[in-house]
Amino acid sequence: MSEVDMAVIKPEMMKSYIWLQTADGSIQQVEQEVAMFCPMICHEVIQKGMGSSKNYAISLPQRVNPAMLSLILDYCRFHQVPGRSNKERKSFDEKFIRMDTKRLCELTSAADSLQLKPLVDLTSRALARIIEGKSPEEIREIFHLPDDLTEEEKLEPLKNTTDDPRIRLLNRLYAKKRKELKERQKLKNIEVEEERVDDRSVDDLLSFINGDNGDSKGIKNSKSKKKNRRRKDQQKNTSANEAIKNHNKEPNGLNQVCCSAEVGQTVWAGVGATSNLHDVEDDIFDNKNELDDGDIDDEIDPALKEKIDREVEDFARRLNSDWPERMQEILSFGHERKPVHFSLNGNGSLRRYANSEQR
Amino acid sequence: MIGEEKVRSEDLNLCFEKLMMVAAGNSGGGVKRKGAVITEWKDIPMELVLRIVSLVDDRTAIVASGVCSGWRDAICLGLTHLCLSWCRKNMNNLVLSLAPKFTKLLTLVLRQENPQLEDTAVETIAKFCHDLQDLDLSKSFKLGDHSLYALAHGCPNLTKLNISGCTSFSNEGLGYLTQFCRKLKILNLCGCVKAATDCALQAIGQNCNMLQSLNLGWCDNVGDLGVMSLAYGCPDLRCLDLCGCVRITDDSVIALANGCLHLRSLGLYYCRNITDRAMYSLAHSRVKNKASIWQSMKGRYDEEGLRSLNISQCTALTPSAVQALCDTFPALHTCSGRHSLVMSGCLNLTSVHCACAVQSHRTLNSILHTAH
């Protein structure tokens, strides 16, 4: 060993070692700073003066076999170095605990007997993650446990724990979002009754757009939904045309729009106020889109469609209506929505803005 | 001690061997079992099983208790905290089957989204879980006084009890409970209109002298008599919520000011009868008792006194009284960071400010002046 050579050549650079003996009788020496990371070994060395030579090797608890000892020493060797960042330590830990369950159990047990709390916590958490959500049968299989409970004992609590909290939570979340959407829509419907003036022009525009496309249903508007979200974050001026173009690709939505336009459901910039909601919703819905499950999408479709419908309508109306008219609307509904990129300094600035907008 | 009556002979054998293993622990060898099937599990001692189970959610913990007899015994002996609020349909049955097993429970949360719990479940809890200290039965609409009688006899160590929303409890049941559960420190009776009457409060004042926190929100049967009994019977009271107790008047607050010197949080939302007299009494009691408090709590003086006061909708109050109060209690704040003096709906109290709000206002003014 190079250390031994160095010990001969330069005594002052010699590392000190601690001698450890495992239950099977084998003795090994370990660098002092590594071994002292374990509280139990530390205690033995300091309080009892053991471990300084082969004859006085510290006998380790029975639960620590040589394989586990080497694992533990690897852990100690890494963590006892003070200069490591938290991120480094975390990634080491994550790689370290990647082992089969049996070894993980042994390691937990061994670390516990050496009172190495950080490692006990790490391995316990790993084991906890393993058993989470599993059935008793699966847990028995993983840990090789005996199947020694009576049938009554096994069945009784199980039949009552069939309420799965996670699925119910997810369902509740969706239901809540849908309800919120509907409520907001109703709220706007009540307020926007005087908007019927613009209906016809909307119809004209939309039927024009609709006439270009066929009536194919079932194409999930996931991509255009995502595009809409991005568009919203930009200037609404520029997004208006693009949104209309996007909606050309989804005749589904436009059919809805026509129907809803007839009902008088024109809402302006509902998107602004509900953009937060939409973003959050999109997070949920994006996950679902990844699943690419048509059945789930059908549940969410109507609510989403209504939102997109409103977007389409408002963009269409904005292209049609006059600026002062719209300003009136903005001012009357301004308290509800986020005031997006409008400067209300005075007539002059408004005028300028209007000119740039009307193409 | 695994001395359960229902242990059969084969189970006894297993228990014995396990006991040896737990006892052997670090030093000796574990008992060698027949076949390789068992060798792995002896690598996790029971205390580690408990540690792992403490890291998982309650449902998994319950599942784990049904894995094998070793785990069952470890968990039944070691589990102290359990929450079953995630149950939607079967909470009652679950409690009926788990209470006899988890006899060492200290904390049990049975708050329900939809009412499921019935008296039989609570009776079972009272029968088996005698160490219970913290019980949350909120929103159990179906429970009746039988539960309270059972708890009185079965769980005398209760220190924290939440029966908010249990509208079927009566004041007799509650009074009976207080005679036995004298160690109660935190009691939540929010919405228990039938239970929280002056009669019940008198019983509480008489029996539960260690009470520190009481929530009487929306109990409109509460009157001055009850609160005064409470004030004189529970000197350690720190948090009292009388929100919606419309019948109480200044006399209640004066009694609290004189009797409960450690009062930190007081809620008087919607108590329309409260006038300046109450405010001045609170302020004066602090000044009056300054000497005695100083003796006992040197250095902590400034932290004592009201920290949180809700006088929303108490429209009879005037700014001078409330300002005096705010000045007397330095922990009451109206500034945005630590808003603890809540005066919503009191339009004439907008001029009341805590010291730090005034300070920042002054600073702002000086900045503005220099800017010009």
XYZ file of C-alpha atoms in Angstrom, chain A:
359
model
C 0.000 0.000 0.000
C 1.255 3.394 -0.832
C 0.224 4.646 2.556
C 2.429 2.066 4.207
C 5.331 3.076 2.015
C 4.769 6.656 2.883
C 4.580 5.700 6.499
C 8.057 4.250 6.223
C 9.502 7.136 4.289
C 7.748 10.036 5.973
C 6.421 9.150 9.364
C 4.861 12.513 9.919
C 2.510 11.985 7.008
C 1.197 8.645 8.272
C -2.585 8.330 8.445
C -3.993 6.770 11.549
C -6.243 3.781 11.249
C -8.910 2.202 13.320
C -9.247 -1.558 13.572
C -12.692 -3.016 13.255
C -13.861 -6.580 13.727
C -17.105 -7.832 12.301
C -19.151 -10.626 13.810
C -17.664 -13.225 11.509
C -14.253 -12.601 12.978
C -12.593 -10.789 10.111
C -10.608 -7.749 11.059
C -9.883 -4.755 8.889
C -8.412 -1.342 9.297
C -10.138 1.798 8.230
C -8.943 5.373 7.942
C -9.639 7.156 11.156
C -11.653 10.040 9.848
C -13.910 7.705 7.903
C -14.552 5.371 10.798
C -15.072 8.164 13.269
C -18.017 9.366 11.226
C -20.003 6.583 12.882
C -21.054 7.612 16.352
C -20.769 4.114 17.752
C -17.185 3.685 16.601
C -16.401 7.196 17.744
C -17.724 6.356 21.171
C -15.667 3.199 21.386
C -12.488 4.986 20.416
C -12.881 7.973 22.669
C -14.534 6.461 25.702
C -12.894 3.083 25.759
C -9.706 3.651 23.821
C -10.371 0.686 21.559
C -9.476 0.228 17.930
C -5.877 1.407 18.037
C -4.371 -1.941 17.115
C -5.294 -5.333 15.738
C -5.547 -6.898 19.152
C -7.843 -4.237 20.406
C -10.108 -4.065 17.392
C -13.562 -2.689 17.983
C -16.064 -5.505 17.650
C -18.985 -4.319 15.644
C -22.597 -5.281 16.314
C -23.836 -8.515 14.912
C -26.030 -6.816 12.351
C -22.989 -5.409 10.542
C -21.574 -7.994 8.153
C -18.510 -7.243 6.008
C -20.538 -6.387 2.917
C -22.642 -3.891 4.832
C -19.588 -2.518 6.533
C -17.958 -1.724 3.241
C -21.141 0.023 2.064
C -21.325 2.023 5.223
C -17.698 2.963 4.975
C -18.236 4.130 1.402
C -21.016 6.355 2.684
C -18.877 7.693 5.479
C -15.911 8.202 3.206
C -17.954 10.445 0.957
C -19.840 12.394 3.568
C -17.096 13.018 6.058
C -15.339 15.306 3.603
C -16.495 18.761 4.676
C -16.169 20.559 1.399
C -19.008 18.951 -0.476
C -22.069 20.888 -1.512
C -25.561 19.824 -0.550
C -26.338 19.050 -4.145
C -23.365 16.717 -4.393
C -24.363 14.937 -1.241
C -27.926 14.558 -2.397
C -26.995 13.055 -5.730
C -24.555 10.698 -4.049
C -27.298 9.601 -1.693
C -29.696 8.977 -4.523
C -27.235 6.782 -6.347
C -26.130 5.118 -3.166
C -29.489 3.704 -2.208
C -30.104 2.113 -5.558
C -29.881 -1.460 -4.482
C -32.232 -4.375 -4.030
C -34.602 -4.366 -1.118
C -32.860 -7.079 0.815
C -29.603 -5.174 0.908
C -31.488 -2.013 1.767
C -33.016 -3.736 4.783
C -29.666 -5.066 5.900
C -28.113 -1.672 5.402
C -30.806 0.042 7.469
C -30.323 -2.450 10.215
C -26.535 -2.155 10.146
C -26.587 1.631 10.056
C -28.973 1.665 12.960
C -26.721 -0.509 15.054
C -23.836 1.839 14.346
C -26.101 4.781 15.211
C -25.386 6.425 11.913
C -28.561 8.477 11.850
C -28.250 10.176 8.447
C -27.877 6.832 6.747
C -30.722 5.345 8.757
C -32.952 8.220 7.661
C -31.912 7.827 4.063
C -32.524 4.107 3.930
C -35.744 4.339 5.932
C -37.134 6.847 3.514
C -36.182 4.618 0.626
C -37.935 1.683 2.230
C -40.954 3.846 2.999
C -41.197 4.789 -0.651
C -41.074 1.114 -1.532
C -44.004 0.114 0.618
C -46.146 3.132 -0.136
C -49.294 2.198 -1.993
C -48.572 -1.495 -2.051
C -50.922 -4.198 -0.936
C -50.020 -6.521 1.936
C -49.372 -9.344 -0.496
C -46.896 -7.248 -2.442
C -45.145 -6.104 0.700
C -44.838 -9.682 1.876
C -43.304 -10.588 -1.431
C -40.805 -7.761 -1.409
C -39.615 -8.347 2.113
C -40.071 -12.104 2.189
C -42.373 -11.946 5.133
C -44.405 -14.875 6.412
C -48.083 -14.954 5.624
C -49.170 -15.685 9.135
C -52.238 -13.634 9.803
C -55.682 -15.130 9.958
C -58.096 -14.475 7.139
C -60.308 -12.264 9.283
C -57.399 -10.159 10.363
C -56.253 -9.680 6.825
C -59.578 -8.870 5.318
C -61.056 -6.600 7.895
C -59.270 -3.300 7.514
C -58.555 -3.918 3.848
C -62.155 -3.788 2.746
C -62.428 -0.421 4.369
C -59.312 1.112 2.925
C -60.470 0.903 -0.649
C -61.016 4.645 -0.699
C -57.976 5.679 -2.662
C -57.172 9.229 -1.691
C -55.137 10.043 -4.737
C -57.692 9.213 -7.398
C -60.395 10.932 -5.456
C -58.232 13.989 -5.051
C -57.620 14.158 -8.759
C -61.297 13.791 -9.542
C -62.186 16.441 -7.076
C -59.638 18.784 -8.580
C -61.097 18.374 -12.048
C -64.613 18.766 -10.802
C -63.639 21.909 -8.974
C -61.994 23.441 -12.009
C -64.946 22.647 -14.180
C -67.294 24.169 -11.676
C -65.186 27.283 -11.392
C -65.176 27.678 -15.121
C -68.919 27.338 -15.332
C -69.422 29.817 -12.545
C -67.214 32.381 -14.152
C -68.985 31.914 -17.401
C -72.362 32.392 -15.752
C -71.088 35.485 -14.050
C -70.050 36.971 -17.333
C -73.235 35.998 -19.026
C -75.199 38.014 -16.536
C -73.141 41.089 -17.133
C -72.715 40.983 -20.811
C -76.280 41.070 -21.930
C -75.895 44.301 -23.811
C -73.280 42.798 -26.073
C -75.833 41.376 -28.425
C -75.232 44.296 -30.744
C -72.217 42.630 -32.208
C -73.669 39.208 -32.660
C -74.356 39.392 -36.292
C -70.955 40.557 -37.264
C -69.452 37.782 -35.261
C -71.658 35.299 -36.967
C -70.631 36.593 -40.340
C -66.993 36.334 -39.573
C -67.239 32.976 -37.966
C -69.384 31.435 -40.624
C -66.853 32.667 -43.102
C -64.099 30.943 -41.190
C -66.230 27.916 -40.634
C -67.061 27.607 -44.265
C -63.392 26.973 -45.080
C -63.193 23.835 -43.043
C -64.962 20.544 -42.849
C -66.888 19.366 -39.857
C -64.635 16.757 -38.367
C -64.968 16.123 -34.691
C -62.696 14.452 -32.307
C -59.426 16.119 -33.128
C -58.086 17.034 -29.786
C -57.180 20.673 -29.744
C -54.233 20.161 -27.503
C -51.648 21.849 -29.655
C -53.767 24.837 -30.458
C -54.714 25.090 -26.829
C -51.082 25.340 -25.960
C -50.556 27.888 -28.671
C -53.436 29.901 -27.331
C -51.868 29.966 -23.942
C -48.640 31.319 -25.329
C -50.513 33.826 -27.432
C -52.294 35.153 -24.427
C -49.056 35.979 -22.779
C -48.052 38.164 -25.689
C -49.703 41.263 -26.979
C -53.302 40.652 -27.715
C -53.086 42.734 -30.853
C -50.780 40.403 -32.590
C -52.383 37.359 -31.150
C -55.818 38.173 -32.443
C -55.097 37.190 -36.026
C -53.060 34.215 -35.075
C -55.720 32.935 -32.744
C -58.246 33.137 -35.505
C -55.893 31.217 -37.714
C -55.414 28.637 -35.039
C -59.061 28.216 -34.663
C -59.332 27.560 -38.334
C -57.787 24.273 -37.519
C -60.425 23.344 -35.053
C -63.827 23.351 -36.583
C -65.027 21.695 -33.453
C -64.526 24.781 -31.420
C -66.026 27.008 -34.025
C -69.181 25.007 -34.235
C -69.524 25.608 -30.559
C -68.853 29.266 -31.083
C -71.618 29.620 -33.598
C -74.068 28.018 -31.250
C -72.963 30.056 -28.332
C -72.965 33.244 -30.348
C -76.600 32.712 -31.096
C -77.258 32.349 -27.422
C -75.698 35.723 -26.906
C -72.735 34.513 -25.065
C -70.229 37.086 -26.093
C -67.626 37.752 -23.542
C -64.779 40.088 -23.979
C -61.342 39.323 -22.658
C -62.603 36.808 -20.224
C -59.284 35.285 -20.999
C -57.428 37.992 -19.187
C -59.144 37.482 -15.893
C -59.145 33.775 -16.117
C -55.683 33.461 -17.528
C -54.396 32.320 -14.191
C -57.067 29.724 -13.978
C -56.378 28.712 -17.524
C -52.703 28.330 -16.879
C -53.282 26.152 -13.877
C -55.867 24.202 -15.723
C -53.556 23.754 -18.629
C -51.007 22.244 -16.338
C -53.490 19.614 -15.362
C -54.773 19.191 -18.871
C -51.327 19.014 -20.366
C -50.633 16.041 -18.215
C -53.784 14.440 -19.436
C -52.915 15.157 -23.031
C -49.726 13.283 -22.588
C -51.802 10.306 -21.657
C -53.580 10.734 -24.970
C -56.742 9.257 -23.619
C -59.771 10.219 -25.610
C -62.193 9.307 -22.876
C -60.668 11.619 -20.330
C -60.480 14.425 -22.846
C -64.158 14.180 -23.542
C -64.897 15.009 -19.957
C -62.899 18.198 -20.048
C -63.802 19.253 -23.526
C -66.961 21.267 -22.993
C -65.479 23.504 -20.350
C -62.334 24.039 -22.354
C -64.272 24.587 -25.524
C -66.322 27.261 -23.892
C -63.211 29.061 -22.851
C -61.712 28.849 -26.287
C -65.006 29.933 -27.760
C -64.918 33.038 -25.720
C -61.422 33.770 -26.920
C -62.440 33.371 -30.521
C -65.431 35.577 -30.118
C -63.601 38.312 -28.461
C -60.827 38.354 -30.995
C -63.364 38.391 -33.763
C -65.271 41.206 -32.205
C -62.203 43.200 -31.669
C -61.413 43.045 -35.302
C -64.876 44.229 -36.104
C -65.935 46.774 -33.584
C -64.857 50.340 -33.221
C -62.245 51.379 -30.785
C -64.273 53.849 -28.635
C -67.008 51.291 -28.252
C -64.525 48.806 -26.971
C -62.986 51.300 -24.630
C -66.355 51.713 -23.044
C -66.490 48.034 -22.434
C -62.992 47.968 -21.054
C -63.737 50.732 -18.651
C -66.958 49.212 -17.473
C -65.466 45.756 -16.985
C -62.028 46.928 -16.091
C -62.358 46.109 -12.419
C -62.714 42.463 -13.217
C -59.963 41.824 -15.655
C -56.281 42.359 -15.639
C -55.707 45.610 -17.451
C -53.590 44.221 -20.235
C -51.283 46.579 -22.024
C -53.754 49.412 -22.157
C -52.581 52.814 -21.187
C -55.358 54.967 -19.909
C -53.454 58.186 -19.745
C -55.674 60.238 -21.872
C -57.460 60.436 -25.137
C -54.326 61.170 -27.031
C -52.500 58.046 -26.071
C -55.583 55.998 -26.585
C -55.982 57.344 -30.029
C -52.456 56.434 -30.935
C -52.965 52.973 -29.668
C -56.176 52.638 -31.551
C -54.528 53.625 -34.796
C -51.772 51.104 -34.416
C -54.282 48.441 -33.692
C -56.734 48.928 -36.458
C -55.148 47.508 -39.473
